[in-house]
């Protein structure tokens, strides 16, 4: 990978596989980074660093104000490991079954998966995945309970961005009827162009030079411990599945709570 003999995409898939992530498990689906921060320009400039997301920081620390709030949350909670109020920066996760299904909701079998996770129907329209720009703004700036990353399909599968099956996904409060995913101006309304440019961004010189910093956060030494605290990258203890010894937990209620937590909110990859 350092010799550029395999692509960034292939290397990330390799790391996901090593860390136990698989297309066969919605709860441990392959996780990919947001690589762009520009969803408003008419054209993308890959020579401008401001075009790209800061790969050295998790989604919860993409703005100074957001980072400050999460650090404040961490400091306010007394450490009480194994408790729902345990000391951490994030009580939600960057990858979960519902996040995966919400991204892919316009394609079967993910449509049915999403509905079953939602109790049998689509979510409120305003909460559905409907715009790449608004999803980025939510995950990087606006929503303190949203730190989601991306899935591999954002870099090769234009079909998930169109409502080819004509599902009735509802109507937003501003009157917008949900259909195809709203794309950034630089994609010219073309899902194929979006995927092409998004993949070019992933393989760009800037991302190639900084991708290892994101890998450290998700798969490496900044995943947990003091390095994670310093990087504003700690999650609720229940998310660290390989750190929780369920066999030693005798109370069935606590065990089922932990398993339910993981299945609903996601799981940290195994450290590579």
PDB file of C-alpha atoms in Angstrom:
ATOM      1  CA  UNK A   1       0.000   0.000   0.000  1.00  0.00           C
ATOM      2  CA  UNK A   2       2.829   2.433   0.860  1.00  0.00           C
ATOM      3  CA  UNK A   3       4.373   1.665  -2.533  1.00  0.00           C
ATOM      4  CA  UNK A   4       1.015   2.495  -4.183  1.00  0.00           C
ATOM      5  CA  UNK A   5       0.794  -1.061  -5.519  1.00  0.00           C
ATOM      6  CA  UNK A   6      -2.739  -1.440  -4.191  1.00  0.00           C
ATOM      7  CA  UNK A   7      -5.430   1.236  -4.019  1.00  0.00           C
ATOM      8  CA  UNK A   8      -6.636   2.967  -0.868  1.00  0.00           C
ATOM      9  CA  UNK A   9      -9.980   1.247  -1.399  1.00  0.00           C
ATOM     10  CA  UNK A  10      -8.408  -2.216  -1.496  1.00  0.00           C
ATOM     11  CA  UNK A  11      -6.273  -1.478   1.564  1.00  0.00           C
ATOM     12  CA  UNK A  12      -9.284  -0.311   3.582  1.00  0.00           C
ATOM     13  CA  UNK A  13     -11.227  -3.436   2.604  1.00  0.00           C
ATOM     14  CA  UNK A  14      -8.241  -5.548   3.674  1.00  0.00           C
ATOM     15  CA  UNK A  15      -8.085  -3.809   7.072  1.00  0.00           C
ATOM     16  CA  UNK A  16     -11.849  -4.197   7.556  1.00  0.00           C
ATOM     17  CA  UNK A  17     -11.544  -7.923   6.879  1.00  0.00           C
ATOM     18  CA  UNK A  18      -8.623  -8.265   9.312  1.00  0.00           C
ATOM     19  CA  UNK A  19     -10.677  -6.439  11.949  1.00  0.00           C
ATOM     20  CA  UNK A  20     -13.611  -8.826  11.583  1.00  0.00           C
ATOM     21  CA  UNK A  21     -15.841  -6.558   9.486  1.00  0.00           C
ATOM     22  CA  UNK A  22     -17.906  -8.237   6.790  1.00  0.00           C
ATOM     23  CA  UNK A  23     -20.696  -7.584   4.277  1.00  0.00           C
ATOM     24  CA  UNK A  24     -22.431 -10.561   5.942  1.00  0.00           C
ATOM     25  CA  UNK A  25     -22.950  -8.754   9.248  1.00  0.00           C
ATOM     26  CA  UNK A  26     -24.838  -5.448   9.402  1.00  0.00           C
ATOM     27  CA  UNK A  27     -23.560  -4.941  12.949  1.00  0.00           C
ATOM     28  CA  UNK A  28     -19.947  -5.258  11.802  1.00  0.00           C
ATOM     29  CA  UNK A  29     -20.209  -3.925   8.256  1.00  0.00           C
ATOM     30  CA  UNK A  30     -17.069  -2.556   6.535  1.00  0.00           C
ATOM     31  CA  UNK A  31     -16.500   1.046   7.605  1.00  0.00           C
ATOM     32  CA  UNK A  32     -15.039   3.712   5.288  1.00  0.00           C
ATOM     33  CA  UNK A  33     -14.200   7.355   6.013  1.00  0.00           C
ATOM     34  CA  UNK A  34     -15.823  10.537   4.887  1.00  0.00           C
ATOM     35  CA  UNK A  35     -13.011  11.899   2.719  1.00  0.00           C
ATOM     36  CA  UNK A  36     -14.531  15.155   1.418  1.00  0.00           C
ATOM     37  CA  UNK A  37     -15.729  18.260   3.243  1.00  0.00           C
ATOM     38  CA  UNK A  38     -16.858  20.130   0.100  1.00  0.00           C
ATOM     39  CA  UNK A  39     -20.474  19.393  -0.808  1.00  0.00           C
ATOM     40  CA  UNK A  40     -21.368  22.878  -2.066  1.00  0.00           C
ATOM     41  CA  UNK A  41     -18.918  23.745  -4.886  1.00  0.00           C
ATOM     42  CA  UNK A  42     -19.700  23.365  -8.580  1.00  0.00           C
ATOM     43  CA  UNK A  43     -16.345  21.647  -9.137  1.00  0.00           C
ATOM     44  CA  UNK A  44     -13.953  19.792  -6.843  1.00  0.00           C
ATOM     45  CA  UNK A  45     -10.381  21.015  -6.372  1.00  0.00           C
ATOM     46  CA  UNK A  46      -8.195  18.101  -5.260  1.00  0.00           C
ATOM     47  CA  UNK A  47      -5.194  20.427  -4.808  1.00  0.00           C
ATOM     48  CA  UNK A  48      -6.959  22.376  -2.048  1.00  0.00           C
ATOM     49  CA  UNK A  49      -6.645  20.788   1.434  1.00  0.00           C
ATOM     50  CA  UNK A  50      -9.927  22.445   2.477  1.00  0.00           C
ATOM     51  CA  UNK A  51     -11.718  20.218  -0.036  1.00  0.00           C
ATOM     52  CA  UNK A  52     -11.034  17.278   2.261  1.00  0.00           C
ATOM     53  CA  UNK A  53     -12.193  16.147   5.683  1.00  0.00           C
ATOM     54  CA  UNK A  54      -9.593  16.210   8.465  1.00  0.00           C
ATOM     55  CA  UNK A  55      -8.640  12.528   8.560  1.00  0.00           C
ATOM     56  CA  UNK A  56      -6.637  12.941  11.764  1.00  0.00           C
ATOM     57  CA  UNK A  57      -9.808  13.628  13.746  1.00  0.00           C
ATOM     58  CA  UNK A  58     -12.920  11.508  14.365  1.00  0.00           C
ATOM     59  CA  UNK A  59     -16.274  12.816  13.156  1.00  0.00           C
ATOM     60  CA  UNK A  60     -17.004  14.198  16.620  1.00  0.00           C
ATOM     61  CA  UNK A  61     -14.022  16.548  16.423  1.00  0.00           C
ATOM     62  CA  UNK A  62     -14.378  17.989  12.914  1.00  0.00           C
ATOM     63  CA  UNK A  63     -15.184  21.472  14.254  1.00  0.00           C
ATOM     64  CA  UNK A  64     -13.650  23.255  17.243  1.00  0.00           C
ATOM     65  CA  UNK A  65     -17.025  23.845  18.898  1.00  0.00           C
ATOM     66  CA  UNK A  66     -18.179  20.239  18.448  1.00  0.00           C
ATOM     67  CA  UNK A  67     -14.889  18.894  19.797  1.00  0.00           C
ATOM     68  CA  UNK A  68     -15.175  21.175  22.848  1.00  0.00           C
ATOM     69  CA  UNK A  69     -18.668  19.875  23.631  1.00  0.00           C
ATOM     70  CA  UNK A  70     -17.612  16.221  23.455  1.00  0.00           C
ATOM     71  CA  UNK A  71     -14.578  16.865  25.667  1.00  0.00           C
ATOM     72  CA  UNK A  72     -16.912  18.617  28.120  1.00  0.00           C
ATOM     73  CA  UNK A  73     -19.223  15.581  28.103  1.00  0.00           C
ATOM     74  CA  UNK A  74     -16.255  13.294  28.791  1.00  0.00           C
ATOM     75  CA  UNK A  75     -15.074  15.400  31.725  1.00  0.00           C
ATOM     76  CA  UNK A  76     -18.527  15.711  33.274  1.00  0.00           C
ATOM     77  CA  UNK A  77     -19.150  11.985  33.620  1.00  0.00           C
ATOM     78  CA  UNK A  78     -17.391  10.232  36.476  1.00  0.00           C
ATOM     79  CA  UNK A  79     -15.766   7.033  35.360  1.00  0.00           C
ATOM     80  CA  UNK A  80     -18.094   4.124  36.080  1.00  0.00           C
ATOM     81  CA  UNK A  81     -17.133   1.267  33.761  1.00  0.00           C
ATOM     82  CA  UNK A  82     -19.954  -1.118  32.889  1.00  0.00           C
ATOM     83  CA  UNK A  83     -22.611   1.499  33.570  1.00  0.00           C
ATOM     84  CA  UNK A  84     -24.777   3.178  30.930  1.00  0.00           C
ATOM     85  CA  UNK A  85     -23.357   6.526  32.050  1.00  0.00           C
ATOM     86  CA  UNK A  86     -19.734   5.435  31.637  1.00  0.00           C
ATOM     87  CA  UNK A  87     -17.117   8.071  30.867  1.00  0.00           C
ATOM     88  CA  UNK A  88     -16.723   8.439  27.100  1.00  0.00           C
ATOM     89  CA  UNK A  89     -16.902  11.034  24.354  1.00  0.00           C
ATOM     90  CA  UNK A  90     -19.578   9.254  22.298  1.00  0.00           C
ATOM     91  CA  UNK A  91     -22.631   7.254  23.304  1.00  0.00           C
ATOM     92  CA  UNK A  92     -23.455   6.541  19.670  1.00  0.00           C
ATOM     93  CA  UNK A  93     -21.284   4.828  17.073  1.00  0.00           C
ATOM     94  CA  UNK A  94     -19.904   5.528  13.606  1.00  0.00           C
ATOM     95  CA  UNK A  95     -21.167   2.218  12.165  1.00  0.00           C
ATOM     96  CA  UNK A  96     -24.264   0.218  13.046  1.00  0.00           C
ATOM     97  CA  UNK A  97     -26.919  -1.935  11.401  1.00  0.00           C
ATOM     98  CA  UNK A  98     -29.361   0.978  11.185  1.00  0.00           C
ATOM     99  CA  UNK A  99     -26.720   3.298   9.662  1.00  0.00           C
ATOM    100  CA  UNK A 100     -25.866   0.709   6.991  1.00  0.00           C
ATOM    101  CA  UNK A 101     -29.527  -0.014   6.229  1.00  0.00           C
ATOM    102  CA  UNK A 102     -30.393   3.704   6.125  1.00  0.00           C
ATOM    103  CA  UNK A 103     -27.691   4.363   3.517  1.00  0.00           C
ATOM    104  CA  UNK A 104     -28.871   1.426   1.372  1.00  0.00           C
ATOM    105  CA  UNK A 105     -32.615   1.766   2.049  1.00  0.00           C
ATOM    106  CA  UNK A 106     -33.476   2.321  -1.631  1.00  0.00           C
ATOM    107  CA  UNK A 107     -32.201  -1.159  -2.555  1.00  0.00           C
ATOM    108  CA  UNK A 108     -33.499  -4.566  -1.565  1.00  0.00           C
ATOM    109  CA  UNK A 109     -32.906  -6.498   0.632  1.00  0.00           C
ATOM    110  CA  UNK A 110     -31.805  -3.476   2.664  1.00  0.00           C
ATOM    111  CA  UNK A 111     -35.238  -1.862   2.343  1.00  0.00           C
ATOM    112  CA  UNK A 112     -36.829  -4.695   4.293  1.00  0.00           C
ATOM    113  CA  UNK A 113     -33.937  -4.753   6.747  1.00  0.00           C
ATOM    114  CA  UNK A 114     -34.351  -1.050   7.443  1.00  0.00           C
ATOM    115  CA  UNK A 115     -38.100  -1.374   7.931  1.00  0.00           C
ATOM    116  CA  UNK A 116     -37.713  -4.341  10.281  1.00  0.00           C
ATOM    117  CA  UNK A 117     -35.161  -2.387  12.361  1.00  0.00           C
ATOM    118  CA  UNK A 118     -37.597   0.529  12.432  1.00  0.00           C
ATOM    119  CA  UNK A 119     -40.485  -1.596  13.667  1.00  0.00           C
ATOM    120  CA  UNK A 120     -42.045  -2.378  10.307  1.00  0.00           C
ATOM    121  CA  UNK A 121     -42.076   0.923   8.423  1.00  0.00           C
ATOM    122  CA  UNK A 122     -39.859   3.686   7.079  1.00  0.00           C
ATOM    123  CA  UNK A 123     -38.603   6.342   9.469  1.00  0.00           C
ATOM    124  CA  UNK A 124     -39.889   9.915   9.626  1.00  0.00           C
ATOM    125  CA  UNK A 125     -38.927  11.448   6.258  1.00  0.00           C
ATOM    126  CA  UNK A 126     -36.740  14.181   7.773  1.00  0.00           C
ATOM    127  CA  UNK A 127     -34.582  11.534   9.459  1.00  0.00           C
ATOM    128  CA  UNK A 128     -34.160   9.393   6.318  1.00  0.00           C
ATOM    129  CA  UNK A 129     -30.949   9.499   4.255  1.00  0.00           C
ATOM    130  CA  UNK A 130     -31.944  11.962   1.536  1.00  0.00           C
ATOM    131  CA  UNK A 131     -28.952  14.259   0.918  1.00  0.00           C
ATOM    132  CA  UNK A 132     -25.192  13.682   0.955  1.00  0.00           C
ATOM    133  CA  UNK A 133     -24.567  17.309   1.992  1.00  0.00           C
ATOM    134  CA  UNK A 134     -27.042  17.328   4.883  1.00  0.00           C
ATOM    135  CA  UNK A 135     -25.788  13.934   6.118  1.00  0.00           C
ATOM    136  CA  UNK A 136     -22.212  15.284   6.168  1.00  0.00           C
ATOM    137  CA  UNK A 137     -23.340  18.414   8.022  1.00  0.00           C
ATOM    138  CA  UNK A 138     -25.221  16.305  10.568  1.00  0.00           C
ATOM    139  CA  UNK A 139     -22.334  13.895  11.189  1.00  0.00           C
ATOM    140  CA  UNK A 140     -19.549  16.486  11.194  1.00  0.00           C
ATOM    141  CA  UNK A 141     -21.159  19.553  12.783  1.00  0.00           C
ATOM    142  CA  UNK A 142     -24.842  19.748  13.663  1.00  0.00           C
ATOM    143  CA  UNK A 143     -26.028  16.597  15.459  1.00  0.00           C
ATOM    144  CA  UNK A 144     -24.321  15.592  18.704  1.00  0.00           C
ATOM    145  CA  UNK A 145     -25.759  12.075  18.468  1.00  0.00           C
ATOM    146  CA  UNK A 146     -24.527  11.553  14.887  1.00  0.00           C
ATOM    147  CA  UNK A 147     -20.881  10.572  14.299  1.00  0.00           C
ATOM    148  CA  UNK A 148     -21.483   8.185  11.404  1.00  0.00           C
ATOM    149  CA  UNK A 149     -18.828   7.319   8.848  1.00  0.00           C
ATOM    150  CA  UNK A 150     -19.457   5.844   5.374  1.00  0.00           C
ATOM    151  CA  UNK A 151     -19.755   2.378   3.834  1.00  0.00           C
ATOM    152  CA  UNK A 152     -17.810   1.010   0.828  1.00  0.00           C
ATOM    153  CA  UNK A 153     -20.776   1.461  -1.534  1.00  0.00           C
ATOM    154  CA  UNK A 154     -20.182   5.228  -1.558  1.00  0.00           C
ATOM    155  CA  UNK A 155     -17.125   4.533  -3.682  1.00  0.00           C
ATOM    156  CA  UNK A 156     -18.422   2.071  -6.280  1.00  0.00           C
ATOM    157  CA  UNK A 157     -22.232   1.649  -6.329  1.00  0.00           C
ATOM    158  CA  UNK A 158     -24.273   4.470  -7.936  1.00  0.00           C
ATOM    159  CA  UNK A 159     -27.493   2.419  -7.763  1.00  0.00           C
ATOM    160  CA  UNK A 160     -27.955   2.947  -4.014  1.00  0.00           C
ATOM    161  CA  UNK A 161     -28.388   6.673  -4.633  1.00  0.00           C
ATOM    162  CA  UNK A 162     -31.488   6.271  -6.820  1.00  0.00           C
ATOM    163  CA  UNK A 163     -35.006   5.231  -5.889  1.00  0.00           C
ATOM    164  CA  UNK A 164     -35.339   2.889  -8.856  1.00  0.00           C
ATOM    165  CA  UNK A 165     -37.950   0.792  -7.018  1.00  0.00           C
ATOM    166  CA  UNK A 166     -40.156   3.870  -6.478  1.00  0.00           C
ATOM    167  CA  UNK A 167     -40.549   3.305  -2.753  1.00  0.00           C
ATOM    168  CA  UNK A 168     -42.824   5.808  -1.037  1.00  0.00           C
ATOM    169  CA  UNK A 169     -40.307   7.181   1.435  1.00  0.00           C
ATOM    170  CA  UNK A 170     -42.509  10.012   2.651  1.00  0.00           C
ATOM    171  CA  UNK A 171     -42.518  13.796   2.546  1.00  0.00           C
ATOM    172  CA  UNK A 172     -40.307  16.120   4.585  1.00  0.00           C
ATOM    173  CA  UNK A 173     -41.635  19.017   6.652  1.00  0.00           C
ATOM    174  CA  UNK A 174     -40.562  21.513   3.983  1.00  0.00           C
ATOM    175  CA  UNK A 175     -42.698  19.666   1.418  1.00  0.00           C
ATOM    176  CA  UNK A 176     -39.857  17.796  -0.296  1.00  0.00           C
ATOM    177  CA  UNK A 177     -40.932  14.330  -1.462  1.00  0.00           C
ATOM    178  CA  UNK A 178     -38.177  11.791  -0.868  1.00  0.00           C
ATOM    179  CA  UNK A 179     -36.925  10.034  -3.986  1.00  0.00           C
ATOM    180  CA  UNK A 180     -33.363   9.870  -5.275  1.00  0.00           C
ATOM    181  CA  UNK A 181     -30.601  11.025  -2.919  1.00  0.00           C
ATOM    182  CA  UNK A 182     -29.746  14.710  -3.394  1.00  0.00           C
ATOM    183  CA  UNK A 183     -26.181  14.960  -4.692  1.00  0.00           C
ATOM    184  CA  UNK A 184     -23.610  17.780  -4.336  1.00  0.00           C
ATOM    185  CA  UNK A 185     -23.479  20.376  -7.166  1.00  0.00           C
ATOM    186  CA  UNK A 186     -20.208  18.938  -8.464  1.00  0.00           C
ATOM    187  CA  UNK A 187     -21.979  15.655  -9.308  1.00  0.00           C
ATOM    188  CA  UNK A 188     -24.404  17.404 -11.729  1.00  0.00           C
ATOM    189  CA  UNK A 189     -27.252  15.219 -10.473  1.00  0.00           C
ATOM    190  CA  UNK A 190     -25.533  12.119 -11.888  1.00  0.00           C
ATOM    191  CA  UNK A 191     -24.946   9.228  -9.408  1.00  0.00           C
ATOM    192  CA  UNK A 192     -22.268   7.764 -11.700  1.00  0.00           C
ATOM    193  CA  UNK A 193     -20.357  11.060 -11.706  1.00  0.00           C
ATOM    194  CA  UNK A 194     -20.691  11.274  -7.914  1.00  0.00           C
ATOM    195  CA  UNK A 195     -19.190   7.791  -7.490  1.00  0.00           C
ATOM    196  CA  UNK A 196     -16.426   8.529 -10.021  1.00  0.00           C
ATOM    197  CA  UNK A 197     -15.346  11.762  -8.328  1.00  0.00           C
ATOM    198  CA  UNK A 198     -15.785  10.335  -4.833  1.00  0.00           C
ATOM    199  CA  UNK A 199     -13.533   7.395  -5.725  1.00  0.00           C
ATOM    200  CA  UNK A 200     -10.992   9.783  -7.258  1.00  0.00           C
ATOM    201  CA  UNK A 201     -11.052  11.725  -3.986  1.00  0.00           C
ATOM    202  CA  UNK A 202     -10.389   8.531  -2.020  1.00  0.00           C
ATOM    203  CA  UNK A 203      -7.406   7.736  -4.233  1.00  0.00           C
ATOM    204  CA  UNK A 204      -6.113  11.339  -4.355  1.00  0.00           C
ATOM    205  CA  UNK A 205      -2.651  12.359  -3.203  1.00  0.00           C
ATOM    206  CA  UNK A 206      -4.057  14.241  -0.196  1.00  0.00           C
ATOM    207  CA  UNK A 207      -6.063  11.273   1.121  1.00  0.00           C
ATOM    208  CA  UNK A 208      -3.188   8.890   0.396  1.00  0.00           C
ATOM    209  CA  UNK A 209      -0.894  11.084   2.515  1.00  0.00           C
ATOM    210  CA  UNK A 210      -3.326  11.329   5.449  1.00  0.00           C
ATOM    211  CA  UNK A 211      -5.368   8.105   5.411  1.00  0.00           C
ATOM    212  CA  UNK A 212      -3.105   6.403   7.961  1.00  0.00           C
ATOM    213  CA  UNK A 213      -4.278   8.926  10.579  1.00  0.00           C
ATOM    214  CA  UNK A 214      -7.890   7.793  10.168  1.00  0.00           C
ATOM    215  CA  UNK A 215      -6.773   4.147  10.213  1.00  0.00           C
ATOM    216  CA  UNK A 216      -5.098   4.815  13.587  1.00  0.00           C
ATOM    217  CA  UNK A 217      -8.427   6.071  14.951  1.00  0.00           C
ATOM    218  CA  UNK A 218     -10.590   3.204  13.687  1.00  0.00           C
ATOM    219  CA  UNK A 219      -8.285   0.190  13.588  1.00  0.00           C
ATOM    220  CA  UNK A 220      -5.062   1.228  15.319  1.00  0.00           C
ATOM    221  CA  UNK A 221      -3.476   2.592  18.480  1.00  0.00           C
ATOM    222  CA  UNK A 222      -5.863   5.557  18.890  1.00  0.00           C
ATOM    223  CA  UNK A 223      -8.825   3.200  19.075  1.00  0.00           C
ATOM    224  CA  UNK A 224      -8.843   2.987  22.872  1.00  0.00           C
ATOM    225  CA  UNK A 225      -6.778   3.860  25.931  1.00  0.00           C
ATOM    226  CA  UNK A 226      -4.988   7.129  26.649  1.00  0.00           C
ATOM    227  CA  UNK A 227      -4.262   7.754  22.950  1.00  0.00           C
ATOM    228  CA  UNK A 228      -8.008   7.566  22.223  1.00  0.00           C
ATOM    229  CA  UNK A 229      -8.792   9.995  25.059  1.00  0.00           C
ATOM    230  CA  UNK A 230      -6.231  12.448  23.701  1.00  0.00           C
ATOM    231  CA  UNK A 231      -7.671  12.080  20.185  1.00  0.00           C
ATOM    232  CA  UNK A 232     -11.275  12.647  21.422  1.00  0.00           C
ATOM    233  CA  UNK A 233     -12.057   9.142  20.208  1.00  0.00           C
ATOM    234  CA  UNK A 234     -13.544   7.143  23.093  1.00  0.00           C
ATOM    235  CA  UNK A 235     -16.870   5.329  22.913  1.00  0.00           C
ATOM    236  CA  UNK A 236     -19.151   3.711  25.464  1.00  0.00           C
ATOM    237  CA  UNK A 237     -17.456   0.596  26.968  1.00  0.00           C
ATOM    238  CA  UNK A 238     -20.216  -1.651  25.592  1.00  0.00           C
ATOM    239  CA  UNK A 239     -19.073  -0.814  22.036  1.00  0.00           C
ATOM    240  CA  UNK A 240     -15.724  -2.513  22.656  1.00  0.00           C
ATOM    241  CA  UNK A 241     -17.026  -6.028  22.108  1.00  0.00           C
ATOM    242  CA  UNK A 242     -13.670  -7.784  22.353  1.00  0.00           C
ATOM    243  CA  UNK A 243     -12.972  -6.009  25.669  1.00  0.00           C
ATOM    244  CA  UNK A 244     -16.242  -7.185  27.272  1.00  0.00           C
ATOM    245  CA  UNK A 245     -15.960 -10.717  28.693  1.00  0.00           C
ATOM    246  CA  UNK A 246     -19.607 -11.730  28.508  1.00  0.00           C
ATOM    247  CA  UNK A 247     -18.845 -15.204  29.871  1.00  0.00           C
ATOM    248  CA  UNK A 248     -17.928 -13.719  33.245  1.00  0.00           C
ATOM    249  CA  UNK A 249     -21.128 -11.666  33.511  1.00  0.00           C
ATOM    250  CA  UNK A 250     -23.534 -13.766  35.595  1.00  0.00           C
ATOM    251  CA  UNK A 251     -26.494 -11.402  35.618  1.00  0.00           C
ATOM    252  CA  UNK A 252     -28.613 -12.308  32.538  1.00  0.00           C
ATOM    253  CA  UNK A 253     -30.231  -8.848  32.524  1.00  0.00           C
ATOM    254  CA  UNK A 254     -26.866  -7.083  32.309  1.00  0.00           C
ATOM    255  CA  UNK A 255     -25.660  -9.521  29.638  1.00  0.00           C
ATOM    256  CA  UNK A 256     -28.778  -9.012  27.495  1.00  0.00           C
ATOM    257  CA  UNK A 257     -28.475  -5.230  27.963  1.00  0.00           C
ATOM    258  CA  UNK A 258     -24.894  -5.278  26.670  1.00  0.00           C
ATOM    259  CA  UNK A 259     -25.801  -7.503  23.695  1.00  0.00           C
ATOM    260  CA  UNK A 260     -28.774  -5.292  22.888  1.00  0.00           C
ATOM    261  CA  UNK A 261     -26.595  -2.212  23.113  1.00  0.00           C
ATOM    262  CA  UNK A 262     -24.083  -3.671  20.648  1.00  0.00           C
ATOM    263  CA  UNK A 263     -26.740  -4.880  18.202  1.00  0.00           C
ATOM    264  CA  UNK A 264     -28.507  -1.511  18.204  1.00  0.00           C
ATOM    265  CA  UNK A 265     -25.592   0.884  18.259  1.00  0.00           C
ATOM    266  CA  UNK A 266     -22.599  -0.858  16.697  1.00  0.00           C
ATOM    267  CA  UNK A 267     -19.260  -2.295  17.655  1.00  0.00           C
ATOM    268  CA  UNK A 268     -15.646  -1.102  17.552  1.00  0.00           C
ATOM    269  CA  UNK A 269     -13.563  -3.160  15.066  1.00  0.00           C
ATOM    270  CA  UNK A 270     -10.950  -5.532  16.453  1.00  0.00           C
ATOM    271  CA  UNK A 271      -7.665  -3.689  16.843  1.00  0.00           C
ATOM    272  CA  UNK A 272      -5.315  -4.502  13.968  1.00  0.00           C
TER     273      UNK A 272
END
